[in-house]
Short mmCIF file of C-alpha atoms and ligand atoms in Angstrom, two decimals:
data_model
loop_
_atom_site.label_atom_id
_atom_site.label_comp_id
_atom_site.label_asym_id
_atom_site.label_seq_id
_atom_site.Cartn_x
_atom_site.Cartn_y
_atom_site.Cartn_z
CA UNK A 1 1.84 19.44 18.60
CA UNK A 2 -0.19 22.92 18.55
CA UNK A 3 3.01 24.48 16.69
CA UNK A 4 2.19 21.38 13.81
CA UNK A 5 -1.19 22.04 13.80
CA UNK A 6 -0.50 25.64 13.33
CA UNK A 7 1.78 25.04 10.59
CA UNK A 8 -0.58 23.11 8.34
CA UNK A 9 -3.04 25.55 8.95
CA UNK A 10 -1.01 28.43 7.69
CA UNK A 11 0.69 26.08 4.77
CA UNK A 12 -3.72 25.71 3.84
CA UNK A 13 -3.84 29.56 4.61
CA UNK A 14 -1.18 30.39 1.84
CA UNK A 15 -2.51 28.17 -0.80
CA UNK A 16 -5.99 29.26 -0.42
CA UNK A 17 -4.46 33.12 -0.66
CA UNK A 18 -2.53 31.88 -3.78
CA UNK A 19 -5.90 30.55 -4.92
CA UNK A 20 -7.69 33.84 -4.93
CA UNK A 21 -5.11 35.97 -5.87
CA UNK A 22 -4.84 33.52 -9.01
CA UNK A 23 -8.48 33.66 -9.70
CA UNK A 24 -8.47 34.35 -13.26
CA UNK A 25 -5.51 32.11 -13.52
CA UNK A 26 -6.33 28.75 -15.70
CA UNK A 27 -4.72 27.14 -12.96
CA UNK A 28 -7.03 28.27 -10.59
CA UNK A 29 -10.59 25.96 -9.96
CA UNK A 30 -11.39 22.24 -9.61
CA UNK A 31 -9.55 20.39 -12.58
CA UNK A 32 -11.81 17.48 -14.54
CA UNK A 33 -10.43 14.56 -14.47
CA UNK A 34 -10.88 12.17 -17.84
CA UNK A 35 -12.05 8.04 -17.06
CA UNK A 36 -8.23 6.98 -16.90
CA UNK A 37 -7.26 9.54 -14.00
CA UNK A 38 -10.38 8.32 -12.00
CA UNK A 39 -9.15 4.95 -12.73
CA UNK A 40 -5.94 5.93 -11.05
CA UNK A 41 -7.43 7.46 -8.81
CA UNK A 42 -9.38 4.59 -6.84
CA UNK A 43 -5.85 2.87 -6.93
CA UNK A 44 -5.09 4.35 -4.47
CA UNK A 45 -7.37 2.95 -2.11
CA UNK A 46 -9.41 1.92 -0.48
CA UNK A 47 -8.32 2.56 3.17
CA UNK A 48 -7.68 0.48 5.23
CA UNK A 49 -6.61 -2.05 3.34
CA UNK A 50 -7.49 -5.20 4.81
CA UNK A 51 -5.78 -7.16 7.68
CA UNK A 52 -3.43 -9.27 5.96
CA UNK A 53 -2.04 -12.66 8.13
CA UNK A 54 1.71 -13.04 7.81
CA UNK A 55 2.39 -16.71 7.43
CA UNK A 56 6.22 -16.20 8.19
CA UNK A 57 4.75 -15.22 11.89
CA UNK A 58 2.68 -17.80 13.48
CA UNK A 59 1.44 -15.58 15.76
CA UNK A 60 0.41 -13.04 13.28
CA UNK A 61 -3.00 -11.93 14.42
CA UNK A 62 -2.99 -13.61 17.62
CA UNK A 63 -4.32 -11.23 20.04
CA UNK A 64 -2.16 -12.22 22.94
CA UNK A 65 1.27 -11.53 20.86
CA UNK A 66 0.22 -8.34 20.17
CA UNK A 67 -1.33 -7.74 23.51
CA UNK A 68 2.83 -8.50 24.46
CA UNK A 69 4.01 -7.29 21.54
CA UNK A 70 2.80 -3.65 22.74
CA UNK A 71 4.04 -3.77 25.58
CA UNK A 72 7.80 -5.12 25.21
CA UNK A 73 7.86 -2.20 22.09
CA UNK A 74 7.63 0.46 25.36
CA UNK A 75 10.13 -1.70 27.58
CA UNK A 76 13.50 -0.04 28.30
CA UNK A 77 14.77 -3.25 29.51
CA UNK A 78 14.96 -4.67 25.85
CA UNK A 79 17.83 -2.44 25.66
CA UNK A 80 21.72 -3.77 27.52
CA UNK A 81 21.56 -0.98 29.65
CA UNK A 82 17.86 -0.40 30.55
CA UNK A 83 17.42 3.15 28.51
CA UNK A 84 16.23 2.51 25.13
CA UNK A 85 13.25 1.17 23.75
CA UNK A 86 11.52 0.99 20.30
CA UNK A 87 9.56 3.81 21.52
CA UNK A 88 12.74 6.46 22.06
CA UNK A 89 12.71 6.52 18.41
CA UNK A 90 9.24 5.51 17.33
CA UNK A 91 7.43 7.76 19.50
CA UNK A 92 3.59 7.28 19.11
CA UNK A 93 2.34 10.86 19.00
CA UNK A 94 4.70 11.85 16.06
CA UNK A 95 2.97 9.15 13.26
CA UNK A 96 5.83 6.09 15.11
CA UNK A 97 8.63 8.59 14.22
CA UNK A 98 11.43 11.11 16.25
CA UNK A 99 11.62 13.89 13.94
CA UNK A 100 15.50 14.30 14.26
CA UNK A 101 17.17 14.26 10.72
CA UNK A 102 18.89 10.93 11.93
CA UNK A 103 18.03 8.71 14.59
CA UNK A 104 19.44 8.48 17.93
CA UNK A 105 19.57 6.11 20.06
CA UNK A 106 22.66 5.19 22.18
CA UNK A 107 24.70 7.16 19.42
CA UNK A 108 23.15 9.02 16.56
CA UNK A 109 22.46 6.18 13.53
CA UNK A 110 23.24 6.79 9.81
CA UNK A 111 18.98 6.80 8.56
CA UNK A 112 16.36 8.84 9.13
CA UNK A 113 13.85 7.11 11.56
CA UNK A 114 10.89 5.61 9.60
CA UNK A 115 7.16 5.01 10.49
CA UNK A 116 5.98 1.69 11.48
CA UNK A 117 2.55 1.76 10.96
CA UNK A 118 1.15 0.64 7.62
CA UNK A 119 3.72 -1.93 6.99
CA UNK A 120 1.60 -4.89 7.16
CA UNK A 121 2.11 -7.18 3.74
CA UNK A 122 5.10 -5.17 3.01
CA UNK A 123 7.92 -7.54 0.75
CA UNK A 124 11.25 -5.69 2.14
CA UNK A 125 11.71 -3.60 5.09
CA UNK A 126 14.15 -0.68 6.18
CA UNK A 127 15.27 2.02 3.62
CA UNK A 128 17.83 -0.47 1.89
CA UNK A 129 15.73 -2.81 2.21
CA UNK A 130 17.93 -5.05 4.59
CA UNK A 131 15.16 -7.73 6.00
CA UNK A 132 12.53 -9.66 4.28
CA UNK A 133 9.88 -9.87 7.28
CA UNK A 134 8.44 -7.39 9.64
CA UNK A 135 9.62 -9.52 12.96
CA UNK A 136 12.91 -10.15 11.32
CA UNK A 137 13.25 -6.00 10.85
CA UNK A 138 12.40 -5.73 14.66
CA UNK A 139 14.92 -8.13 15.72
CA UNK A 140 17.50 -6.07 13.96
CA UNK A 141 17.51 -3.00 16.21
CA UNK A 142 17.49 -5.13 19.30
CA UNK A 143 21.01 -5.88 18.27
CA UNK A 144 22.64 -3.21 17.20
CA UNK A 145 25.07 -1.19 19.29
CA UNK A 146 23.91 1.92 18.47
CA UNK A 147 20.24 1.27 18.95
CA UNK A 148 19.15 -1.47 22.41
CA UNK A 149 22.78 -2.88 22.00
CA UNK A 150 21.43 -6.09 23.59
CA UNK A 151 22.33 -9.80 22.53
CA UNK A 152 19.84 -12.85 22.50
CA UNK A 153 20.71 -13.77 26.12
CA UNK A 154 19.86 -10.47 27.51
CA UNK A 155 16.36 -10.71 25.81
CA UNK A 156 15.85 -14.45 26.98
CA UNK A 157 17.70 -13.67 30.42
CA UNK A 158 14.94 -10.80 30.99
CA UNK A 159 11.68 -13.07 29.90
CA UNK A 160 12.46 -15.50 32.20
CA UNK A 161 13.01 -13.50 34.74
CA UNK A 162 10.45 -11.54 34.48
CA UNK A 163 6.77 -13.27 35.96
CA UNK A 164 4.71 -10.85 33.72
CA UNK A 165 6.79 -11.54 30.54
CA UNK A 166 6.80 -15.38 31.47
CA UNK A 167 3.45 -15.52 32.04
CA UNK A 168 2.73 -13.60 28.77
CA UNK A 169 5.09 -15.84 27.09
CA UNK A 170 3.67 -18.30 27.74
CA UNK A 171 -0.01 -17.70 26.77
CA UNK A 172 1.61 -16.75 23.78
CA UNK A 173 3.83 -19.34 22.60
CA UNK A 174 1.51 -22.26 24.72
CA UNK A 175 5.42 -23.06 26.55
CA UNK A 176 7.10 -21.59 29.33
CA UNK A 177 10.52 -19.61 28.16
CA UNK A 178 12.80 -22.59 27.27
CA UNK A 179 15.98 -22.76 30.09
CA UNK A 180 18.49 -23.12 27.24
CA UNK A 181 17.97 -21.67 23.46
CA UNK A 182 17.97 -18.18 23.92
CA UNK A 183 17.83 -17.53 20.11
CA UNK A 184 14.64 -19.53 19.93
CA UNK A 185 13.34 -16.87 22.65
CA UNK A 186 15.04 -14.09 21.18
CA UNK A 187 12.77 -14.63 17.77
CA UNK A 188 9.91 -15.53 19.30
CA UNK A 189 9.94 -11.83 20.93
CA UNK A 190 10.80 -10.34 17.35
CA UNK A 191 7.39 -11.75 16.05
CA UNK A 192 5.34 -11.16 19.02
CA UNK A 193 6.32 -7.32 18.81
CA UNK A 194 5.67 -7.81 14.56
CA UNK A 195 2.60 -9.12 15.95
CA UNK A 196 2.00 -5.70 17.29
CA UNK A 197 3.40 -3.20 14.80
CA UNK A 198 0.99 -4.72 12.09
CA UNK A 199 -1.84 -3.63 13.96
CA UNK A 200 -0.63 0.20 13.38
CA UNK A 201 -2.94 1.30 10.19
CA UNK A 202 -3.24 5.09 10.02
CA UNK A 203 -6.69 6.52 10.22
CA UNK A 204 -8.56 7.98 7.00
CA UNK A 205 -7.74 11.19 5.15
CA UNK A 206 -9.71 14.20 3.48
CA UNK A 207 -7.87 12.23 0.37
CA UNK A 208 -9.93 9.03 1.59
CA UNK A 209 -13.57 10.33 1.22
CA UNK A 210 -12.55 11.93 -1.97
CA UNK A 211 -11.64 8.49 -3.80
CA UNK A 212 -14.72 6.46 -2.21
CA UNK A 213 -17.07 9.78 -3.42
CA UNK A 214 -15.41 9.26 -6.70
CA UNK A 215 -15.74 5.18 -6.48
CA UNK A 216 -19.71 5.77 -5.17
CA UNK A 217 -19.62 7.92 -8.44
CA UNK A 218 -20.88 10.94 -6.49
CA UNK A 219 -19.49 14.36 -6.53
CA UNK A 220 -17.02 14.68 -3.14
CA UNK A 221 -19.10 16.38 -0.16
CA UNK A 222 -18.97 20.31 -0.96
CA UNK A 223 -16.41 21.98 0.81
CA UNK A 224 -14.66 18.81 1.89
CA UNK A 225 -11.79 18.70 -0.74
CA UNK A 226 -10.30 21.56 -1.61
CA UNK A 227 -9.63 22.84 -5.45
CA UNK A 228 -5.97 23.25 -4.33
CA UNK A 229 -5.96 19.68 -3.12
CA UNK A 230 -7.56 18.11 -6.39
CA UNK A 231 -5.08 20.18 -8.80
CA UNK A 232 -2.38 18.52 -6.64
CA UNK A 233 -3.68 15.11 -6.99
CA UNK A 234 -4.00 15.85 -11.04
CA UNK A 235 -0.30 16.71 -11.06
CA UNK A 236 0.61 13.71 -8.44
CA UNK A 237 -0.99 11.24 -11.06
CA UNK A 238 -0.27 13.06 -14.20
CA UNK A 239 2.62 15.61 -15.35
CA UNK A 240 4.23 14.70 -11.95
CA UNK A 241 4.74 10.77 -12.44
CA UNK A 242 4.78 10.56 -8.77
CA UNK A 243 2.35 7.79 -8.78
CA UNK A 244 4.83 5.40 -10.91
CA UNK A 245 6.53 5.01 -7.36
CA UNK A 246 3.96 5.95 -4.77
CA UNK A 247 1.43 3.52 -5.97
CA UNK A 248 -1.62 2.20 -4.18
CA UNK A 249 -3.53 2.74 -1.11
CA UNK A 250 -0.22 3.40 0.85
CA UNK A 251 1.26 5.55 -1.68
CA UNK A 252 4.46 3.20 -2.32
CA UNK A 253 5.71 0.44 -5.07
CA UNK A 254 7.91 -0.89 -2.18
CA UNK A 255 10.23 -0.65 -5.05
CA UNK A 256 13.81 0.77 -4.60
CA UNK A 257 15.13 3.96 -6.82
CA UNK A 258 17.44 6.49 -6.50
CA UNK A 259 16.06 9.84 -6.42
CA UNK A 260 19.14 12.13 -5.65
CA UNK A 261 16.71 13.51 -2.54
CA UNK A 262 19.02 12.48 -0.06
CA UNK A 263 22.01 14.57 -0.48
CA UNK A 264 24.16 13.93 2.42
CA UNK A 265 26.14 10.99 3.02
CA UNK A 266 25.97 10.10 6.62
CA UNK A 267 29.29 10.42 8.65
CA UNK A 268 30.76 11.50 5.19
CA UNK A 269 30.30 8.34 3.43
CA UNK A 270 28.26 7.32 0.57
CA UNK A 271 25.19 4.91 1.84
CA UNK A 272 25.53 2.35 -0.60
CA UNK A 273 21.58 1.54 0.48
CA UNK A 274 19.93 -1.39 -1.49
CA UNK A 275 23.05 -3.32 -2.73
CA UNK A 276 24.13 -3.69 0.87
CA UNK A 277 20.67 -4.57 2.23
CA UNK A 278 20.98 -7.49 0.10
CA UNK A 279 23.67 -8.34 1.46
CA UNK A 280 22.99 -8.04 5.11
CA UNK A 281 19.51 -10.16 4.06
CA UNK A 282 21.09 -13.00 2.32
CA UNK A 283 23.97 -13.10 5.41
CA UNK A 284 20.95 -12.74 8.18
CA UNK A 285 20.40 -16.08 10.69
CA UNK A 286 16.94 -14.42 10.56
CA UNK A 287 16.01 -14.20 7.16
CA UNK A 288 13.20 -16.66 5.43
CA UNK A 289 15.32 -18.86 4.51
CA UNK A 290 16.25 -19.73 7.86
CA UNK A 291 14.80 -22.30 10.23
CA UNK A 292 12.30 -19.47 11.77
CA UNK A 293 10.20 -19.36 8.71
CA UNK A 294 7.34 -20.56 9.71
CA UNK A 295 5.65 -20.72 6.54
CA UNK A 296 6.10 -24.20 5.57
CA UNK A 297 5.30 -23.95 1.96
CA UNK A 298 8.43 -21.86 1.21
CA UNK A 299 6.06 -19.59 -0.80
CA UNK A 300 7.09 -16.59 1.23
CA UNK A 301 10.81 -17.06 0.59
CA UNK A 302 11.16 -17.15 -2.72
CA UNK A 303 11.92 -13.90 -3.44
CA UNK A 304 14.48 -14.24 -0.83
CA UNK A 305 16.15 -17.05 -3.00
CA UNK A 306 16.19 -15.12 -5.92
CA UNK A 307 18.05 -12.00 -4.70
CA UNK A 308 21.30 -11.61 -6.05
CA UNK A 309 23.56 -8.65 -4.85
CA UNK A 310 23.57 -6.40 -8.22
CA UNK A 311 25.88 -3.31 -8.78
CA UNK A 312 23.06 -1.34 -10.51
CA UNK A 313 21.17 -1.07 -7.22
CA UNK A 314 24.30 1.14 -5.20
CA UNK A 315 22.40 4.16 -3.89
CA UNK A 316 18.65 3.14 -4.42
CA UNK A 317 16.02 3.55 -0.98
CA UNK A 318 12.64 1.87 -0.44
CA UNK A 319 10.01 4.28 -1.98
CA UNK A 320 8.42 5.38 0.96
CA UNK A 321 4.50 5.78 2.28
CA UNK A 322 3.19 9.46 1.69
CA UNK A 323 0.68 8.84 4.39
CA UNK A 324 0.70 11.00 7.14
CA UNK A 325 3.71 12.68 6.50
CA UNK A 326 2.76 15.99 7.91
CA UNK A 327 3.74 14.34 11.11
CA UNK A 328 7.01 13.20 10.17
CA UNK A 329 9.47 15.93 8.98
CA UNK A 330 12.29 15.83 8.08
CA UNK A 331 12.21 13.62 4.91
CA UNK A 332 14.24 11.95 3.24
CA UNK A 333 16.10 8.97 4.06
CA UNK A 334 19.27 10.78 5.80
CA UNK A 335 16.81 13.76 7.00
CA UNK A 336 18.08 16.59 5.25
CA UNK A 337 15.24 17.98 3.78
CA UNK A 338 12.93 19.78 6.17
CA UNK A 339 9.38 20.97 4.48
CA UNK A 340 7.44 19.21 1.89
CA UNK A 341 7.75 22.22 -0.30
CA UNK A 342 11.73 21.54 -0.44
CA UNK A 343 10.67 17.98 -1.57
CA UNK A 344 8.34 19.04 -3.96
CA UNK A 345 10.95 22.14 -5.26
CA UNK A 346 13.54 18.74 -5.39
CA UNK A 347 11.53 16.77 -7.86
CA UNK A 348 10.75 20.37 -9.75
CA UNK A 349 13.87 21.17 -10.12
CA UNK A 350 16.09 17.84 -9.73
CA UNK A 351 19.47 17.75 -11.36
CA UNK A 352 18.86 15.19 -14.19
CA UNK A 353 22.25 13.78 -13.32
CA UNK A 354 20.99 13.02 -10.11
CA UNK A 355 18.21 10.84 -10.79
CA UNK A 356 18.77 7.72 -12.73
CA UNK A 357 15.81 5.64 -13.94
CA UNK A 358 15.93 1.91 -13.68
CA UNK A 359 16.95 1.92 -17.17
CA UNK A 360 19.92 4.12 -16.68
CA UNK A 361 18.67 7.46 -18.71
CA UNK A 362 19.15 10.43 -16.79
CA UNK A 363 15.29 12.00 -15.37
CA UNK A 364 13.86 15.17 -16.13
CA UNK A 365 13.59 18.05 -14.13
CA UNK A 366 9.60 18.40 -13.56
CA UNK A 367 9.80 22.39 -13.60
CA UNK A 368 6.75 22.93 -11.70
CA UNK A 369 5.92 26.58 -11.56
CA UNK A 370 5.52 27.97 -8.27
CA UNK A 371 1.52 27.50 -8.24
CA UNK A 372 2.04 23.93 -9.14
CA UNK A 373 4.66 23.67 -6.18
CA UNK A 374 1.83 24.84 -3.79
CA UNK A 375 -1.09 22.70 -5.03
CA UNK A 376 1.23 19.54 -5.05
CA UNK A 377 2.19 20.35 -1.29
CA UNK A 378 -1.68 20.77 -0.28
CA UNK A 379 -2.23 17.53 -2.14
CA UNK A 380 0.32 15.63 0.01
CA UNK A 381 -0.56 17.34 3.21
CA UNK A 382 -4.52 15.68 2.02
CA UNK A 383 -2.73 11.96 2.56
CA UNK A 384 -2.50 13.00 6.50
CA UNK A 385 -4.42 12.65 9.85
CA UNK A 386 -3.79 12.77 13.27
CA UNK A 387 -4.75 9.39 13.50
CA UNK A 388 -2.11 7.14 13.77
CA UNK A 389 -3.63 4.20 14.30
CA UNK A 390 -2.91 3.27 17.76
CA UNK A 391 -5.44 2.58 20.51
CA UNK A 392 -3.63 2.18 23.57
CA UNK A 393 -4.93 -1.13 25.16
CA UNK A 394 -2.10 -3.78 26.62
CA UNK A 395 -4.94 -6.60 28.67
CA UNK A 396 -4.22 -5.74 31.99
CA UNK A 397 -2.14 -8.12 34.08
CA UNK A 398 -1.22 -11.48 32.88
CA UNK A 399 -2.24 -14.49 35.28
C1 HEC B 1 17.83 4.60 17.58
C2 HEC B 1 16.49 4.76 17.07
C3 HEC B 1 15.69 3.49 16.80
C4 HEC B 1 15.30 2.53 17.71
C5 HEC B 1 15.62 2.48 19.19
C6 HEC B 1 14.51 1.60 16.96
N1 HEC B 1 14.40 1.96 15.66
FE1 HEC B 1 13.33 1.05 14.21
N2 HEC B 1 14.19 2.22 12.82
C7 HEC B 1 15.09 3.23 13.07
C8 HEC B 1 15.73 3.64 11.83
C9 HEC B 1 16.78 4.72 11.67
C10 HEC B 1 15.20 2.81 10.82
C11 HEC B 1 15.62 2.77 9.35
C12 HEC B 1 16.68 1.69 9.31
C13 HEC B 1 17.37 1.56 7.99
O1 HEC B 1 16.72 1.51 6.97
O2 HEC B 1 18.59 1.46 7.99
C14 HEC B 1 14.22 1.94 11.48
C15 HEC B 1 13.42 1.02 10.80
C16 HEC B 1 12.48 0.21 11.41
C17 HEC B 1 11.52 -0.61 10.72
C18 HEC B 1 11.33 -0.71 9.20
C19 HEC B 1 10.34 0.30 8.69
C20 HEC B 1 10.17 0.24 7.18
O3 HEC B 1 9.66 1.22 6.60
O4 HEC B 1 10.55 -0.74 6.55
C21 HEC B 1 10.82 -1.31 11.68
C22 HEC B 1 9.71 -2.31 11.46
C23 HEC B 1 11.36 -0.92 12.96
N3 HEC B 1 12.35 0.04 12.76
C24 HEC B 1 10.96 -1.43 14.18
C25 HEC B 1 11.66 -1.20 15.36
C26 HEC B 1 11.49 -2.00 16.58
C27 HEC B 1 10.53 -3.15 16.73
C28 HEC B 1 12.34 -1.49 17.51
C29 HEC B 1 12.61 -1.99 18.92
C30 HEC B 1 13.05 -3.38 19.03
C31 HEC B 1 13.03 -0.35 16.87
N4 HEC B 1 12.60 -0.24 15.58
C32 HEC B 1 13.94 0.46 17.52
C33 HEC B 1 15.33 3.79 14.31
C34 HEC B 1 15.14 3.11 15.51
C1 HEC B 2 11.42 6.96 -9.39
C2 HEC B 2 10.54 6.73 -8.25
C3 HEC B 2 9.93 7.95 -7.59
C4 HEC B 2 9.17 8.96 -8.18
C5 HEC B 2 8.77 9.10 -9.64
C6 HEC B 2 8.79 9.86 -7.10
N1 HEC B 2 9.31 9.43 -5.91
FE1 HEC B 2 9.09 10.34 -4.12
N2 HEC B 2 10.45 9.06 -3.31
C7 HEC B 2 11.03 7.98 -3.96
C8 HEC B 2 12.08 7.42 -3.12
C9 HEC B 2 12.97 6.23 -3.45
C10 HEC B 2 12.12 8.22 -1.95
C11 HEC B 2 13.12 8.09 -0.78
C12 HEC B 2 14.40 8.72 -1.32
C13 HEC B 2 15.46 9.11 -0.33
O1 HEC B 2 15.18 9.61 0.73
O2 HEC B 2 16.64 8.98 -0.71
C14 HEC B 2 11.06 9.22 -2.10
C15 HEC B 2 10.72 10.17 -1.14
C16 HEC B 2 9.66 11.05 -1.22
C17 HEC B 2 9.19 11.90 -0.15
C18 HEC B 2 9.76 11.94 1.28
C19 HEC B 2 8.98 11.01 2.17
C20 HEC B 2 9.60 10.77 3.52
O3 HEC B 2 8.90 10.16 4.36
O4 HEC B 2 10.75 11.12 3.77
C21 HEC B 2 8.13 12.61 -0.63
C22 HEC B 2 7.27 13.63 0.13
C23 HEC B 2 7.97 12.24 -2.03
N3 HEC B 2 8.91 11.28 -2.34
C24 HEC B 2 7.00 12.77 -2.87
C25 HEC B 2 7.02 12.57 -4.26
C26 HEC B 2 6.28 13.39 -5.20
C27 HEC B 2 5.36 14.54 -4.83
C28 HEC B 2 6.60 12.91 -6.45
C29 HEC B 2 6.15 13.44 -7.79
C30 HEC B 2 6.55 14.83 -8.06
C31 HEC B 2 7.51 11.78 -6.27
N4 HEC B 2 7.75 11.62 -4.92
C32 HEC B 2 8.02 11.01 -7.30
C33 HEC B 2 10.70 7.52 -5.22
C34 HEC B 2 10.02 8.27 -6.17
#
C-alpha cells in the first residue's frame, strides 16, 4: 500500500512540475467551463447513488443475507477443495480486486479480475456481459473449475452441515436448509452473498466535492481541486468523448464496445467477449428467465427475452467504472496495460482500425499532446479514494 500511495503522489508531483514549467502555456490554469459542460458535469453524480432494492433477490436489503452474505464471500470452504474463496481474487484492501493481469484462482483465468463494489442496479454483469443479475454473476464462479470448482451439492452439503451456516440460513430464508434440492440451496447462497456485494459503494472523491460545489453553484473549496484535475475533466467531457461511454455517477454506460485496449488474446485465442456472454446468459439455469426470478412481474427480464446472439457484438467488453481505479492496475480487460498514462496514450494514439464504433466507421485517434496526456491522468486519478466501501461488521454468532 505505501508503494501506491507513493506512486500517486509522485504521478501529482509530475503534473504539478509540468504545470509550472508550462506557466505561460494556454494550457496551463483553471479552464471555464460554458452552461452545457456544467450540465455534464453534475451527471456524473451525485455520490452515492442511492440504495437501489433488486427485486430479482428477495433478500436484497435484508440485513441478515448480507450479514451471511459477508461472511460465506471470505469462506474457503465454498471452494471443492477448501482453498479458494471470493476473497483470493477480490481482495478488500485493493478496491475488491488482485492486481495480477489475469486472475488466478485454481489455474490462472482468461479476464482480468474486476471490482465488485458499485455494481448495485447494474443491467449485465462480467466483462462480456455473461449474467443478467448480480447473485446470478456470483453463482457463476462457484462453479467453475478454474475458480471454487465446487458443484451445488458441495455448497448445500456444507450449509447443512455447518450449525453457524444453518442457523444463518435459516434466519435468512425463515426455513432450515431443505434435505433434498440442493440447487434451491445453491441459489439461495448466490443471492445472500449478492445481498452483500451490493452493499460495497466506494467512498467520495476530490471529483465528488467538485460537482456538488458546482451543483451548490459555489466556486470548489480553494486548493481542493487542482487546475490539472479540472483541465482533465474538460478533456474527459469534451475533445476526449470519454464521457459517451463512462457516463454517470459511476463513470460507465454499462454498454458494450470494442476499444482495441485489450491487445492480447488470452491463451492465444481471440475472446469473442459479448457475443458469447449472450450466449452463456440465454443457456444459464440461472438467468431471469428461470424459475429463481423472484420478481414476479417479469419486468426485470425483459431485456433478457429480447437478447438475441448478434455477430456485430464479437470482441465488445462492458464499459467499465473509472472509480477508484488507482487501486486497481492493471487495466484492461485481459490486464495488459499497466499505468493509466498507457491507457490514456491508447485512446491518444489508438489505431483507427482498432476501434470500431457501433456504427461500424473506424474511430479517430484523439492525439492528445503530452500535457493533455498528463492532465487527463490527474483527472482520472480525482475519481479515486481509499475508501472502498467496506465496513467490516459480520453480527457476531448466530443463535
Ligand atoms: C479466480 C479469481 C476469482 C474468484 C475466486 C472469484 N472471482 Fe469474481 N471475477 C473474477 C474475474 C476474472 C471476473 C471477470 C469475469 C468475466 O467477465 O469473464 C469476475 C467477475 C465478477 C463479478 C462481475 C463484476 C462486474 O463488473 O460485472 C462479480 C459480481 C463477481 N466476480 C463476484 C464473485 C463472487 C461472489 C465470487 C465467489 C463466489 C467470485 N467472484 C470469485 C475473478 C474471480
Ligand atoms: C466507445 C466507448 C468508450 C469511449 C469513448 C472511452 N472508453 Fe474507456 N473503456 C471502454 C471499454 C469498453 C473499456 C474496456 C475495454 C477492454 O478492456 O477491452 C474501457 C476501459 C477504460 C479504462 C480501463 C479501466 C479498467 O478498469 O481496466 C480506462 C482508464 C478508460 N477506459 C478511460 C477512458 C478515457 C480517459 C476515455 C477518453 C479519452 C475513454 N475511456 C473513452 C469504452 C470506452
Amino acid at each position: 500500500m505505501p508503494t501506491r500511495f507513493a506512486r500517486l503522489a509522485v504521478g501529482v508531483t509530475c503534473a504539478m512540475v509540468a504545470w509550472t514549467s508550462l506557466a505561460d502555456d494556454r494550457t496551463a490554469g483553471a479552464p471555464t467551463f460554458t452552461e452545457s459542460e456544467i450540465q455534464i458535469i453534475l451527471s456524473h453524480g451525485p455520490w452515492p447513488m442511492p440504495a437501489t432494492q433488486d427485486k430479482t433477490n428477495r433478500v436484497s436489503g435484508k440485513p441478515e443475507a448480507i450479514e451471511f452474505g459477508t461472511r460465506l464471500f471470505f469462506d474457503a470452504r465454498l471452494s471443492r477443495v477448501g482453498d479458494t474463496s471470493c476473497a483470493t481474487c477480490h481482495v478488500p484492501e485493493r478496491n475488491w480486486t488482485d492486481n495480477q493481469r489475469r486472475a488466478i484462482g485454481r489455474v490462472v483465468v482468461d479476464r482480468n479480475t474486476p471490482t465488485v463494489s458499485n455494481l448495485s442496479g447494474s443491467r449485465w454483469y462480467g466483462w462480456d456481459g455473461g449474467a443478467d443479475s448480480l447473485w446470478s454473476q456470483s453463482l457463476r464462479p462457484m462453479l467453475d473449475e478454474r475458480e471454487l470448482g465446487a458443484t451445488p451439492k458441495h455448497v448445500a452439503d456444507l450449509i447443512r452441515g455447518d450449525e453457524q451456516l444453518a442457523c444463518r440460513y435459516r434466519r435468512t430464508f425463515g426455513e432450515t436448509p431443505p434435505a433434498k434440492n440442493d440447487e434451491a440451496i445453491f441459489v439461495n447462497i448466490g443471492k445472500t452473498i449478492a445481498a452483500f456485494l451490493e452493499t460495497l459503494v466506494s467512498g467520495r472523491t476530490p471529483f465528488d466535492q467538485f460537482r456538488d460545489a458546482l451543483a451548490r453553484g459555489q466556486p470548489p473549496l480553494s486548493g481542493t481541486y487542482s487546475d490539472a484535475a479540472q483541465r482533465g475533466l474538460k478533456l474527459f467531457i469534451g475533445k476526449g468523448g470519454c464521457m459517451n461511454c463512462h457516463s454517470g455517477p459511476n463513470f460507465t454506460s454499462g454498454e458494450f464496445f470494442s476499444t482495441g485496449l485489450s491487445r492480447f488474446a488470452p491463451n492465444g485465442k481471440p475472446d469473442a467477449g459479448r457475443i458469447e456472454g449472450v450466449r452463456k446468459l440465454l443457456a444459464s439455469r440461472f438467468n431471469l428467465l428461470s424459475a429463481y426470478n423472484d420478481d414476479a412481474s417479469g419486468e426485470l427480464a425483459k431485456q433478457t427475452h429480447q437478447l438475441v446472439v448478434d455477430k456485430k457484438t464479437t470482441g465488445e467488453f462492458k464499459v467499465p467504472s473509472l472509480r477508484n481505479l488507482v487501486l486497481t492496475e492493471p487495466y484492461g480487460r485481459d490486464g495488459s496495460i499497466d499505468r493509466l498514462h498507457d491507457v490514456v496514450r491508447h485512446y491518444s494514439e489508438l489505431d483507427p482500425l482498432r476501434l470500431h464504433a457501433k456504427d461500424g466507421k473506424p474511430g479517430t485517434p484523439l492525439k492528445l499532446n503530452a500535457a493533455e496526456q498528463r492532465d487527463l491522468v490527474v483527472f482520472l486519478e480525482s475519481l479515486s479514494t481509499y475508501n472502498n466501501g467496506w465496513r467490516p461488521d459480520d453480527g457476531g454468532p448466530c443463535r
